[in-house]
Amino acid sequence: MSTHDHTPEALAALLAAQKQAFTAAGAVDAATRRRRIQTAIDLLVKHHKPLVAAMDEDFGGRHPGFSLMNDVLGSLASLKHARDHFEPWMAAEKRQPFMPYDQFGAEAWVQYQPKGSVGIIGTWNAPLFTLFAPLAYALAAGNRAILKPSEIVPRTARVVAEAVAEMFDPLDVAAVTGGPEMGAAVSAQPFDHLVFTGSTEVGKAIMRNASANLVPVTLELGGKSPTIVGRSADLATAAFRIAAAKAANAGQLCVNPDVVYVAREQLEGFVAALKDAFASFFPTVAGNADLTAVVNERHLARVEGYLADAVARGARVESSPAEPVAGRRCPLRIVIDPPAGARIMEEEIFGPAVVVQGYDEVGEAIAHINGRPRPLALYYFGEDAAEQQRVLDNTLSGGVTINEAMFHAAMHDAPFGGVGASGMGHYHGREGFIEFSHVRTVFKAPAYDPRREWGMLPPYGEHFLAAMEAQVTP
Ligand code: NAD
């Protein structure tokens, strides 16, 4: 814990004050919601340079253009989408009352109400996006929020906390900094909703903590996102696009391709094309400012450990470019057909390595995917419509991109989230607004109540039982 960090007591006081302000303010009109979203937009516009510089420093090398694209523009896109679309989402929706009350003038509707205060715990790999993208939809739904940036990127966390303190009334939006102990403190507080982005293991601890207060959770977790390259795919295009995905943030992205399944007779051609494509992005590793570094020594040792384990088990590993790791900048290591049980086949890679595994029949890849925890993303490359449908119908994943990797996660007009071990709940789009709203059904009874006249209230009339029996129909 650094001297700048907040204490759990300060967090508890902040949340209590936000909840009190929420109750006192009553309904949250569109203008208030728009003003809050706009403040978040203005924050990113005003502070984007120090934020980008902090991310570069925290990673020990992350291109400012990439940080702008991934974190600043990615967050702005979510905030602007929410700002420009939320108003119709707020409107109450008329629903059909049941018989016979519909005949007597009953009315029913669904009201989308803010829940209160939303806790948002972010990751280091996309340190702004994992805070501001959920914030966009939490604010659109009329909530207040407390952000908890990742301590793995401490400078970024501090700039976020200072910028939030400068731009927002803390009763609307605040940020608290700290490590796992602050993550635990956030998840132990009685928030009205909690968004956690991070690893599956920590996600379980977060949900356990949240259960003590019955806090509903959105868990944006990770996993080994599989990629199937069908025989009908253009091999060079598939390899180029997968290489471009691995090039992004050195593979440190939740939806990054992890295991790539390729038809056995195409495997060598695919590996060669993947190496060529990656080297075309990064002809050198050492000192290459375009190449994001692995965030710290611990994560580098983690990825290198998977690679050493695969080599020790006899797997072939190719490097592109054929250079050693320089500092924390790494070539892409391609692990070919590692044996079952290899750590790289068990753990999410989340770094500059990829597995390429051969198949004889695409059903083997589908079976392998289904034998593992549900992934966050799945990719299919190919022109065979029947095979594409077979893959879509016989697998489950948070989302899918076809003939590309990661693009579905950039959709604003569609939900983003995981399933099973890769998480629960969504943000993005109208589904994100609904996630952070309480969807409340209101039934307004008509003046006339037919139950007494129809013998439906005790003491029951002689026809009541027969009338009920008559309605038990197939
Ligand atoms: P992490 O789980 O280590 O940490 C995430 C956050 O939880 C941090 O703010 C951290 O301080 C906090 N935390 C850590 N340990 C904690 C504990 N014991 N109790 C409470 N809080 C704790 O994850 P990470 O390394 O920052 O991020 C990598 C993981 O996140 C990968 O699995 C990746 O796939 C996933 N991820 C998912 C998405 C998504 O949208 N689904 C996006 C980015 C990353």
PDB file of N, CA, C and O and ligand atoms in Angstrom, residues 121-126 129-130 148-152 178-185 187 196-203 205-206 209 219-223 253-255 298-299 348 350 376 416-418 422 427, ligand 1:
ATOM      1  N   ILE A 121     -14.039  -2.420 -10.388  1.00  0.00           N
ATOM      2  CA  ILE A 121     -12.645  -2.821 -10.156  1.00  0.00           C
ATOM      3  C   ILE A 121     -12.004  -3.141 -11.509  1.00  0.00           C
ATOM      4  O   ILE A 121     -12.517  -3.984 -12.254  1.00  0.00           O
ATOM      5  N   GLY A 122     -10.904  -2.454 -11.820  1.00  0.00           N
ATOM      6  CA  GLY A 122     -10.292  -2.594 -13.148  1.00  0.00           C
ATOM      7  C   GLY A 122      -9.002  -3.399 -13.133  1.00  0.00           C
ATOM      8  O   GLY A 122      -8.461  -3.735 -12.079  1.00  0.00           O
ATOM      9  N   THR A 123      -8.512  -3.690 -14.341  1.00  0.00           N
ATOM     10  CA  THR A 123      -7.275  -4.465 -14.530  1.00  0.00           C
ATOM     11  C   THR A 123      -6.134  -3.548 -14.977  1.00  0.00           C
ATOM     12  O   THR A 123      -6.353  -2.387 -15.299  1.00  0.00           O
ATOM     13  N   TRP A 124      -4.937  -4.130 -15.057  1.00  0.00           N
ATOM     14  CA  TRP A 124      -3.783  -3.358 -15.538  1.00  0.00           C
ATOM     15  C   TRP A 124      -3.673  -3.374 -17.050  1.00  0.00           C
ATOM     16  O   TRP A 124      -3.087  -2.479 -17.644  1.00  0.00           O
ATOM     17  N   ASN A 125      -4.203  -4.421 -17.697  1.00  0.00           N
ATOM     18  CA  ASN A 125      -3.875  -4.583 -19.121  1.00  0.00           C
ATOM     19  C   ASN A 125      -4.576  -3.555 -20.003  1.00  0.00           C
ATOM     20  O   ASN A 125      -4.048  -3.125 -21.018  1.00  0.00           O
ATOM     21  N   ALA A 126      -5.781  -3.160 -19.592  1.00  0.00           N
ATOM     22  CA  ALA A 126      -6.527  -2.102 -20.283  1.00  0.00           C
ATOM     23  C   ALA A 126      -7.000  -1.173 -19.159  1.00  0.00           C
ATOM     24  O   ALA A 126      -8.169  -1.168 -18.779  1.00  0.00           O
ATOM     25  N   PHE A 129      -9.847   1.418 -20.017  1.00  0.00           N
ATOM     26  CA  PHE A 129     -11.051   0.828 -20.612  1.00  0.00           C
ATOM     27  C   PHE A 129     -11.855   0.015 -19.602  1.00  0.00           C
ATOM     28  O   PHE A 129     -13.088   0.076 -19.586  1.00  0.00           O
ATOM     29  N   THR A 130     -11.157  -0.739 -18.739  1.00  0.00           N
ATOM     30  CA  THR A 130     -11.887  -1.595 -17.790  1.00  0.00           C
ATOM     31  C   THR A 130     -12.546  -0.782 -16.666  1.00  0.00           C
ATOM     32  O   THR A 130     -13.347  -1.326 -15.906  1.00  0.00           O
ATOM     33  N   LYS A 148     -11.897   1.484  -8.866  1.00  0.00           N
ATOM     34  CA  LYS A 148     -10.687   0.963  -8.216  1.00  0.00           C
ATOM     35  C   LYS A 148      -9.744   0.500  -9.322  1.00  0.00           C
ATOM     36  O   LYS A 148      -9.876  -0.596  -9.847  1.00  0.00           O
ATOM     37  N   PRO A 149      -8.773   1.372  -9.678  1.00  0.00           N
ATOM     38  CA  PRO A 149      -7.810   0.976 -10.714  1.00  0.00           C
ATOM     39  C   PRO A 149      -6.849  -0.092 -10.203  1.00  0.00           C
ATOM     40  O   PRO A 149      -6.719  -0.288  -8.989  1.00  0.00           O
ATOM     41  N   SER A 150      -6.142  -0.744 -11.128  1.00  0.00           N
ATOM     42  CA  SER A 150      -5.187  -1.802 -10.743  1.00  0.00           C
ATOM     43  C   SER A 150      -3.887  -1.202 -10.227  1.00  0.00           C
ATOM     44  O   SER A 150      -3.336  -0.275 -10.822  1.00  0.00           O
ATOM     45  N   GLU A 151      -3.379  -1.796  -9.164  1.00  0.00           N
ATOM     46  CA  GLU A 151      -2.111  -1.343  -8.564  1.00  0.00           C
ATOM     47  C   GLU A 151      -0.905  -1.764  -9.394  1.00  0.00           C
ATOM     48  O   GLU A 151       0.203  -1.265  -9.173  1.00  0.00           O
ATOM     49  N   ILE A 152      -1.112  -2.680 -10.349  1.00  0.00           N
ATOM     50  CA  ILE A 152       0.020  -3.125 -11.186  1.00  0.00           C
ATOM     51  C   ILE A 152       0.484  -1.977 -12.087  1.00  0.00           C
ATOM     52  O   ILE A 152       1.610  -1.962 -12.572  1.00  0.00           O
ATOM     53  N   GLY A 178      -5.255   1.279  -4.473  1.00  0.00           N
ATOM     54  CA  GLY A 178      -4.762   0.271  -3.548  1.00  0.00           C
ATOM     55  C   GLY A 178      -4.640  -1.057  -4.271  1.00  0.00           C
ATOM     56  O   GLY A 178      -5.029  -1.172  -5.442  1.00  0.00           O
ATOM     57  N   GLY A 179      -4.114  -2.038  -3.591  1.00  0.00           N
ATOM     58  CA  GLY A 179      -3.863  -3.340  -4.191  1.00  0.00           C
ATOM     59  C   GLY A 179      -4.986  -4.328  -3.924  1.00  0.00           C
ATOM     60  O   GLY A 179      -6.141  -3.925  -3.756  1.00  0.00           O
ATOM     61  N   PRO A 180      -4.640  -5.630  -3.871  1.00  0.00           N
ATOM     62  CA  PRO A 180      -5.656  -6.655  -3.627  1.00  0.00           C
ATOM     63  C   PRO A 180      -6.489  -6.380  -2.376  1.00  0.00           C
ATOM     64  O   PRO A 180      -7.685  -6.677  -2.344  1.00  0.00           O
ATOM     65  N   GLU A 181      -5.853  -5.776  -1.341  1.00  0.00           N
ATOM     66  CA  GLU A 181      -6.607  -5.530  -0.103  1.00  0.00           C
ATOM     67  C   GLU A 181      -7.714  -4.499  -0.361  1.00  0.00           C
ATOM     68  O   GLU A 181      -8.800  -4.599   0.213  1.00  0.00           O
ATOM     69  N   MET A 182      -7.448  -3.541  -1.270  1.00  0.00           N
ATOM     70  CA  MET A 182      -8.508  -2.579  -1.596  1.00  0.00           C
ATOM     71  C   MET A 182      -9.570  -3.242  -2.493  1.00  0.00           C
ATOM     72  O   MET A 182     -10.760  -2.973  -2.362  1.00  0.00           O
ATOM     73  N   GLY A 183      -9.117  -4.143  -3.382  1.00  0.00           N
ATOM     74  CA  GLY A 183     -10.084  -4.914  -4.187  1.00  0.00           C
ATOM     75  C   GLY A 183     -11.003  -5.702  -3.266  1.00  0.00           C
ATOM     76  O   GLY A 183     -12.228  -5.740  -3.455  1.00  0.00           O
ATOM     77  N   ALA A 184     -10.406  -6.321  -2.249  1.00  0.00           N
ATOM     78  CA  ALA A 184     -11.206  -7.096  -1.286  1.00  0.00           C
ATOM     79  C   ALA A 184     -12.148  -6.170  -0.523  1.00  0.00           C
ATOM     80  O   ALA A 184     -13.320  -6.509  -0.289  1.00  0.00           O
ATOM     81  N   ALA A 185     -11.643  -4.978  -0.154  1.00  0.00           N
ATOM     82  CA  ALA A 185     -12.488  -4.031   0.592  1.00  0.00           C
ATOM     83  C   ALA A 185     -13.667  -3.577  -0.268  1.00  0.00           C
ATOM     84  O   ALA A 185     -14.807  -3.498   0.220  1.00  0.00           O
ATOM     85  N   SER A 187     -15.073  -5.227  -2.689  1.00  0.00           N
ATOM     86  CA  SER A 187     -16.036  -6.315  -2.879  1.00  0.00           C
ATOM     87  C   SER A 187     -16.767  -6.661  -1.586  1.00  0.00           C
ATOM     88  O   SER A 187     -17.795  -7.347  -1.622  1.00  0.00           O
ATOM     89  N   PHE A 196     -16.468  -6.372 -11.756  1.00  0.00           N
ATOM     90  CA  PHE A 196     -15.074  -6.777 -11.587  1.00  0.00           C
ATOM     91  C   PHE A 196     -14.543  -7.259 -12.920  1.00  0.00           C
ATOM     92  O   PHE A 196     -15.143  -8.123 -13.558  1.00  0.00           O
ATOM     93  N   THR A 197     -13.435  -6.684 -13.355  1.00  0.00           N
ATOM     94  CA  THR A 197     -12.721  -7.215 -14.517  1.00  0.00           C
ATOM     95  C   THR A 197     -11.412  -7.767 -13.999  1.00  0.00           C
ATOM     96  O   THR A 197     -10.693  -7.076 -13.264  1.00  0.00           O
ATOM     97  N   GLY A 198     -11.098  -8.991 -14.377  1.00  0.00           N
ATOM     98  CA  GLY A 198      -9.859  -9.590 -13.891  1.00  0.00           C
ATOM     99  C   GLY A 198      -9.851 -11.083 -14.131  1.00  0.00           C
ATOM    100  O   GLY A 198     -10.583 -11.602 -14.988  1.00  0.00           O
ATOM    101  N   SER A 199      -9.054 -11.771 -13.340  1.00  0.00           N
ATOM    102  CA  SER A 199      -8.860 -13.200 -13.564  1.00  0.00           C
ATOM    103  C   SER A 199      -9.996 -14.016 -12.943  1.00  0.00           C
ATOM    104  O   SER A 199     -10.685 -13.553 -12.020  1.00  0.00           O
ATOM    105  N   THR A 200     -10.165 -15.212 -13.439  1.00  0.00           N
ATOM    106  CA  THR A 200     -11.235 -16.090 -12.960  1.00  0.00           C
ATOM    107  C   THR A 200     -11.051 -16.382 -11.473  1.00  0.00           C
ATOM    108  O   THR A 200     -12.026 -16.373 -10.709  1.00  0.00           O
ATOM    109  N   GLU A 201      -9.817 -16.628 -11.044  1.00  0.00           N
ATOM    110  CA  GLU A 201      -9.584 -16.977  -9.637  1.00  0.00           C
ATOM    111  C   GLU A 201      -9.974 -15.823  -8.710  1.00  0.00           C
ATOM    112  O   GLU A 201     -10.668 -16.027  -7.706  1.00  0.00           O
ATOM    113  N   VAL A 202      -9.496 -14.604  -9.030  1.00  0.00           N
ATOM    114  CA  VAL A 202      -9.862 -13.462  -8.178  1.00  0.00           C
ATOM    115  C   VAL A 202     -11.372 -13.202  -8.300  1.00  0.00           C
ATOM    116  O   VAL A 202     -12.016 -12.842  -7.315  1.00  0.00           O
ATOM    117  N   GLY A 203     -11.923 -13.425  -9.460  1.00  0.00           N
ATOM    118  CA  GLY A 203     -13.374 -13.263  -9.661  1.00  0.00           C
ATOM    119  C   GLY A 203     -14.182 -14.091  -8.670  1.00  0.00           C
ATOM    120  O   GLY A 203     -15.201 -13.644  -8.138  1.00  0.00           O
ATOM    121  N   ALA A 205     -13.191 -14.978  -5.656  1.00  0.00           N
ATOM    122  CA  ALA A 205     -13.065 -14.342  -4.323  1.00  0.00           C
ATOM    123  C   ALA A 205     -13.979 -13.116  -4.251  1.00  0.00           C
ATOM    124  O   ALA A 205     -14.634 -12.871  -3.222  1.00  0.00           O
ATOM    125  N   ILE A 206     -14.052 -12.374  -5.343  1.00  0.00           N
ATOM    126  CA  ILE A 206     -14.901 -11.179  -5.387  1.00  0.00           C
ATOM    127  C   ILE A 206     -16.375 -11.589  -5.177  1.00  0.00           C
ATOM    128  O   ILE A 206     -17.110 -10.977  -4.402  1.00  0.00           O
ATOM    129  N   ASN A 209     -17.076 -12.577  -1.599  1.00  0.00           N
ATOM    130  CA  ASN A 209     -17.209 -11.392  -0.737  1.00  0.00           C
ATOM    131  C   ASN A 209     -18.542 -10.696  -0.968  1.00  0.00           C
ATOM    132  O   ASN A 209     -19.214 -10.294  -0.027  1.00  0.00           O
ATOM    133  N   LEU A 219     -19.090  -9.991 -13.742  1.00  0.00           N
ATOM    134  CA  LEU A 219     -17.709 -10.475 -13.714  1.00  0.00           C
ATOM    135  C   LEU A 219     -17.195 -10.589 -15.141  1.00  0.00           C
ATOM    136  O   LEU A 219     -17.722 -11.381 -15.936  1.00  0.00           O
ATOM    137  N   GLU A 220     -16.215  -9.754 -15.457  1.00  0.00           N
ATOM    138  CA  GLU A 220     -15.598  -9.778 -16.788  1.00  0.00           C
ATOM    139  C   GLU A 220     -14.265 -10.474 -16.635  1.00  0.00           C
ATOM    140  O   GLU A 220     -13.277  -9.858 -16.239  1.00  0.00           O
ATOM    141  N   LEU A 221     -14.240 -11.769 -16.910  1.00  0.00           N
ATOM    142  CA  LEU A 221     -13.051 -12.564 -16.611  1.00  0.00           C
ATOM    143  C   LEU A 221     -12.314 -12.938 -17.897  1.00  0.00           C
ATOM    144  O   LEU A 221     -12.577 -12.370 -18.954  1.00  0.00           O
ATOM    145  N   GLY A 222     -11.419 -13.881 -17.795  1.00  0.00           N
ATOM    146  CA  GLY A 222     -10.592 -14.206 -18.962  1.00  0.00           C
ATOM    147  C   GLY A 222     -10.819 -15.631 -19.419  1.00  0.00           C
ATOM    148  O   GLY A 222     -11.928 -16.137 -19.378  1.00  0.00           O
ATOM    149  N   GLY A 223      -9.758 -16.252 -19.862  1.00  0.00           N
ATOM    150  CA  GLY A 223      -9.853 -17.626 -20.344  1.00  0.00           C
ATOM    151  C   GLY A 223      -9.024 -17.811 -21.591  1.00  0.00           C
ATOM    152  O   GLY A 223      -8.419 -16.867 -22.079  1.00  0.00           O
ATOM    153  N   LEU A 253      -4.353  -9.100 -23.663  1.00  0.00           N
ATOM    154  CA  LEU A 253      -5.739  -8.656 -23.819  1.00  0.00           C
ATOM    155  C   LEU A 253      -6.643  -9.850 -23.535  1.00  0.00           C
ATOM    156  O   LEU A 253      -6.318 -10.981 -23.921  1.00  0.00           O
ATOM    157  N   CYS A 254      -7.769  -9.571 -22.888  1.00  0.00           N
ATOM    158  CA  CYS A 254      -8.620 -10.674 -22.429  1.00  0.00           C
ATOM    159  C   CYS A 254      -9.176 -11.508 -23.578  1.00  0.00           C
ATOM    160  O   CYS A 254      -9.434 -12.690 -23.396  1.00  0.00           O
ATOM    161  N   VAL A 255      -9.373 -10.892 -24.741  1.00  0.00           N
ATOM    162  CA  VAL A 255      -9.972 -11.616 -25.872  1.00  0.00           C
ATOM    163  C   VAL A 255      -8.909 -12.050 -26.881  1.00  0.00           C
ATOM    164  O   VAL A 255      -9.216 -12.351 -28.025  1.00  0.00           O
ATOM    165  N   ARG A 298       7.070 -10.294 -12.952  1.00  0.00           N
ATOM    166  CA  ARG A 298       6.255 -11.435 -12.515  1.00  0.00           C
ATOM    167  C   ARG A 298       5.482 -12.030 -13.694  1.00  0.00           C
ATOM    168  O   ARG A 298       5.452 -13.254 -13.884  1.00  0.00           O
ATOM    169  N   HIS A 299       4.873 -11.148 -14.488  1.00  0.00           N
ATOM    170  CA  HIS A 299       4.101 -11.657 -15.634  1.00  0.00           C
ATOM    171  C   HIS A 299       5.029 -12.218 -16.708  1.00  0.00           C
ATOM    172  O   HIS A 299       4.681 -13.202 -17.381  1.00  0.00           O
ATOM    173  N   GLU A 348      -4.414 -19.457 -18.995  1.00  0.00           N
ATOM    174  CA  GLU A 348      -4.567 -18.383 -19.977  1.00  0.00           C
ATOM    175  C   GLU A 348      -3.177 -17.797 -20.251  1.00  0.00           C
ATOM    176  O   GLU A 348      -2.454 -17.460 -19.306  1.00  0.00           O
ATOM    177  N   PHE A 350      -2.182 -14.875 -21.970  1.00  0.00           N
ATOM    178  CA  PHE A 350      -2.199 -13.454 -21.615  1.00  0.00           C
ATOM    179  C   PHE A 350      -0.823 -12.823 -21.792  1.00  0.00           C
ATOM    180  O   PHE A 350      -0.304 -12.149 -20.900  1.00  0.00           O
ATOM    181  N   LEU A 376     -13.932 -16.671 -23.081  1.00  0.00           N
ATOM    182  CA  LEU A 376     -14.512 -15.335 -23.259  1.00  0.00           C
ATOM    183  C   LEU A 376     -14.808 -15.054 -24.726  1.00  0.00           C
ATOM    184  O   LEU A 376     -15.794 -14.411 -25.059  1.00  0.00           O
ATOM    185  N   PHE A 416     -21.208  -7.129 -24.292  1.00  0.00           N
ATOM    186  CA  PHE A 416     -19.895  -7.756 -24.166  1.00  0.00           C
ATOM    187  C   PHE A 416     -19.814  -8.410 -22.799  1.00  0.00           C
ATOM    188  O   PHE A 416     -20.085  -7.759 -21.784  1.00  0.00           O
ATOM    189  N   GLY A 417     -19.454  -9.668 -22.774  1.00  0.00           N
ATOM    190  CA  GLY A 417     -19.318 -10.345 -21.485  1.00  0.00           C
ATOM    191  C   GLY A 417     -19.006 -11.812 -21.689  1.00  0.00           C
ATOM    192  O   GLY A 417     -18.975 -12.299 -22.818  1.00  0.00           O
ATOM    193  N   GLY A 418     -18.770 -12.503 -20.588  1.00  0.00           N
ATOM    194  CA  GLY A 418     -18.391 -13.902 -20.661  1.00  0.00           C
ATOM    195  C   GLY A 418     -19.525 -14.830 -20.272  1.00  0.00           C
ATOM    196  O   GLY A 418     -20.670 -14.396 -20.030  1.00  0.00           O
ATOM    197  N   SER A 422     -15.671 -17.622 -17.867  1.00  0.00           N
ATOM    198  CA  SER A 422     -15.212 -16.328 -18.398  1.00  0.00           C
ATOM    199  C   SER A 422     -16.089 -15.166 -17.918  1.00  0.00           C
ATOM    200  O   SER A 422     -15.867 -14.024 -18.331  1.00  0.00           O
ATOM    201  N   TYR A 427     -21.566  -5.495 -20.238  1.00  0.00           N
ATOM    202  CA  TYR A 427     -21.753  -4.073 -20.493  1.00  0.00           C
ATOM    203  C   TYR A 427     -21.688  -3.866 -21.993  1.00  0.00           C
ATOM    204  O   TYR A 427     -21.656  -4.836 -22.737  1.00  0.00           O
TER     205      TYR A 427
HETATM  206  P1  NAD B   1      -6.428  -9.639 -11.397  1.00  0.00           P
HETATM  207  O1  NAD B   1      -7.586 -10.544 -11.159  1.00  0.00           O
HETATM  208  O2  NAD B   1      -5.109 -10.027 -10.845  1.00  0.00           O
HETATM  209  O3  NAD B   1      -6.712  -8.169 -10.831  1.00  0.00           O
HETATM  210  C1  NAD B   1      -7.841  -7.422 -11.190  1.00  0.00           C
HETATM  211  C2  NAD B   1      -8.191  -6.460 -10.082  1.00  0.00           C
HETATM  212  O4  NAD B   1      -8.515  -7.184  -8.903  1.00  0.00           O
HETATM  213  C3  NAD B   1      -7.096  -5.478  -9.693  1.00  0.00           C
HETATM  214  O5  NAD B   1      -7.681  -4.191  -9.497  1.00  0.00           O
HETATM  215  C4  NAD B   1      -6.548  -6.039  -8.398  1.00  0.00           C
HETATM  216  O6  NAD B   1      -6.100  -5.047  -7.503  1.00  0.00           O
HETATM  217  C5  NAD B   1      -7.742  -6.721  -7.798  1.00  0.00           C
HETATM  218  N1  NAD B   1      -7.374  -7.884  -6.999  1.00  0.00           N
HETATM  219  C6  NAD B   1      -6.303  -8.700  -7.155  1.00  0.00           C
HETATM  220  N2  NAD B   1      -6.306  -9.683  -6.234  1.00  0.00           N
HETATM  221  C7  NAD B   1      -7.414  -9.481  -5.484  1.00  0.00           C
HETATM  222  C8  NAD B   1      -7.993 -10.175  -4.385  1.00  0.00           C
HETATM  223  N3  NAD B   1      -7.440 -11.283  -3.879  1.00  0.00           N
HETATM  224  N4  NAD B   1      -9.146  -9.696  -3.869  1.00  0.00           N
HETATM  225  C9  NAD B   1      -9.740  -8.612  -4.407  1.00  0.00           C
HETATM  226  N5  NAD B   1      -9.236  -7.908  -5.433  1.00  0.00           N
HETATM  227  C10 NAD B   1      -8.098  -8.343  -5.975  1.00  0.00           C
HETATM  228  O7  NAD B   1      -6.374  -9.455 -12.979  1.00  0.00           O
HETATM  229  P2  NAD B   1      -5.302  -8.679 -13.859  1.00  0.00           P
HETATM  230  O8  NAD B   1      -3.999  -9.420 -13.831  1.00  0.00           O
HETATM  231  O9  NAD B   1      -5.309  -7.230 -13.558  1.00  0.00           O
HETATM  232  O10 NAD B   1      -5.948  -8.835 -15.322  1.00  0.00           O
HETATM  233  C11 NAD B   1      -5.768  -9.999 -16.102  1.00  0.00           C
HETATM  234  C12 NAD B   1      -6.997 -10.848 -16.162  1.00  0.00           C
HETATM  235  O11 NAD B   1      -8.141 -10.055 -16.440  1.00  0.00           O
HETATM  236  C13 NAD B   1      -6.936 -11.865 -17.285  1.00  0.00           C
HETATM  237  O12 NAD B   1      -7.500 -13.073 -16.847  1.00  0.00           O
HETATM  238  C14 NAD B   1      -7.800 -11.238 -18.361  1.00  0.00           C
HETATM  239  O13 NAD B   1      -8.337 -12.142 -19.289  1.00  0.00           O
HETATM  240  C15 NAD B   1      -8.849 -10.564 -17.551  1.00  0.00           C
HETATM  241  N6  NAD B   1      -9.472  -9.449 -18.269  1.00  0.00           N
HETATM  242  C16 NAD B   1     -10.784  -9.570 -18.628  1.00  0.00           C
HETATM  243  C17 NAD B   1     -11.391  -8.555 -19.341  1.00  0.00           C
HETATM  244  C18 NAD B   1     -12.832  -8.657 -19.757  1.00  0.00           C
HETATM  245  O14 NAD B   1     -13.381  -7.654 -20.173  1.00  0.00           O
HETATM  246  N7  NAD B   1     -13.459  -9.806 -19.635  1.00  0.00           N
HETATM  247  C19 NAD B   1     -10.665  -7.405 -19.666  1.00  0.00           C
HETATM  248  C20 NAD B   1      -9.337  -7.314 -19.277  1.00  0.00           C
HETATM  249  C21 NAD B   1      -8.743  -8.358 -18.572  1.00  0.00           C
END
